[in-house]
Amino acid sequence: MTARWEHHIFLVSNQPPRLTALVADRPTLTGAGGVVRWKAIAMDVNRDPIFYRFWLKGPSTGNAWRIVQDWSINNQWTWLNAPTDAGNYKIFVYVRDGKHAPLTGYDSAVGQDYTLVSLISRKVATLGKVR
């Protein structure tokens, strides 16, 4: 009896990165006029470098989408907001590894709604109280 060896080669295609979360270091309904640090969590099964792009839409952008951090390997964005920036926002992050989507596209995206509360009106209300 002779042994028969068969060799099989399995080619696994390169997979795009996938975003799993976008988290803020402060809860929504935070007072306007401070810092909110955002972190995107993504994975790439092929361990390709992942590039991130952060977007913001709300009162401080005239309710138009604005890139607040362009493509980079930095998965964090620090949002410095002013006391006058109170209102409802949408924050999105896109990811890509450069091997799938065209230059104008992205491989995965995730977003969140976020509200900055006006502390100015609270202070005025507090100062106006009669004791």
XYZ file of C-alpha atoms in Angstrom:
131
model
C 0.000 0.000 0.000
C 1.401 3.372 -0.939
C 0.619 6.642 0.799
C -0.926 9.319 -1.306
C -0.275 12.942 -0.355
C -2.488 15.669 -1.583
C -1.644 19.297 -1.137
C -4.431 21.806 -1.042
C -3.845 25.488 -1.163
C -6.670 27.671 0.042
C -6.533 31.252 -1.038
C -8.399 33.589 1.252
C -9.272 36.890 -0.313
C -8.430 40.100 1.465
C -11.350 41.331 3.548
C -12.286 44.973 4.185
C -11.988 46.412 7.695
C -15.113 46.547 9.827
C -16.077 49.175 12.395
C -17.527 47.744 15.574
C -18.033 50.874 17.706
C -17.731 54.627 18.039
C -17.513 55.704 21.669
C -17.297 59.058 23.439
C -15.535 59.615 26.759
C -18.501 61.723 27.957
C -22.187 60.834 27.808
C -24.600 62.621 25.499
C -26.347 65.627 27.080
C -22.939 66.935 28.099
C -22.580 70.668 28.613
C -21.344 72.647 25.619
C -17.982 74.336 25.998
C -15.627 71.475 26.641
C -13.835 68.495 25.185
C -15.305 65.204 24.002
C -12.858 62.487 22.963
C -14.139 60.019 20.375
C -12.631 56.609 19.690
C -13.431 54.329 16.770
C -12.976 50.602 17.213
C -12.359 48.661 14.016
C -10.812 45.384 12.994
C -9.171 44.050 9.868
C -8.810 40.274 9.761
C -5.875 40.621 7.356
C -4.153 43.078 9.712
C -3.950 45.710 7.015
C -3.422 49.262 8.280
C -6.778 50.956 8.888
C -7.421 54.584 7.989
C -10.086 56.661 9.755
C -12.049 59.766 8.756
C -14.308 61.585 11.258
C -17.356 63.669 10.296
C -19.526 66.115 12.254
C -22.932 67.644 11.478
C -24.794 70.036 13.755
C -25.238 73.668 14.801
C -21.506 74.467 14.774
C -21.217 73.241 11.155
C -24.356 74.999 9.906
C -26.033 71.560 9.895
C -23.822 70.505 6.980
C -21.503 67.497 7.059
C -17.912 68.572 7.746
C -14.766 66.454 7.836
C -13.229 67.167 11.235
C -10.341 64.711 10.897
C -9.288 63.520 7.472
C -7.917 60.064 6.608
C -5.213 58.969 9.013
C -4.264 55.930 11.084
C -5.421 57.813 14.203
C -8.608 56.154 15.486
C -9.327 59.014 17.909
C -10.694 62.505 17.431
C -10.874 65.247 20.068
C -13.851 67.574 19.720
C -13.192 71.001 21.224
C -16.573 72.706 21.386
C -17.568 76.190 22.473
C -20.274 77.193 24.973
C -22.315 78.484 22.011
C -22.226 75.077 20.229
C -25.217 73.621 22.087
C -27.582 71.468 20.054
C -28.069 68.096 18.403
C -25.201 66.548 16.425
C -24.376 63.527 14.334
C -20.858 62.123 14.491
C -19.692 59.530 11.966
C -16.445 57.721 11.325
C -15.474 55.981 8.092
C -12.738 53.375 7.754
C -10.828 51.948 4.822
C -7.695 49.912 4.236
C -7.072 51.140 0.686
C -7.681 47.724 -0.881
C -11.424 47.740 -1.499
C -13.382 50.985 -1.817
C -12.325 53.621 -4.370
C -10.412 56.686 -3.191
C -13.671 58.571 -2.738
C -15.292 55.760 -0.732
C -14.993 53.815 2.494
C -15.248 50.195 3.616
C -17.320 50.614 6.780
C -19.053 53.411 8.701
C -20.726 53.929 12.041
C -22.322 56.981 13.614
C -24.018 58.348 16.684
C -26.363 61.124 17.687
C -24.975 63.394 20.384
C -26.405 66.407 22.215
C -24.514 69.299 23.755
C -26.574 71.141 26.364
C -26.359 74.901 26.755
C -24.830 75.821 30.099
C -25.222 79.520 29.302
C -29.025 79.403 29.601
C -28.721 77.378 32.814
C -26.409 79.991 34.334
C -28.741 82.823 33.323
C -31.696 80.965 34.846
C -29.743 80.345 38.040
C -28.636 83.988 38.287
C -32.222 85.149 37.762
C -33.644 83.123 40.662
C -35.268 85.052 43.471
C -34.346 83.789 46.917
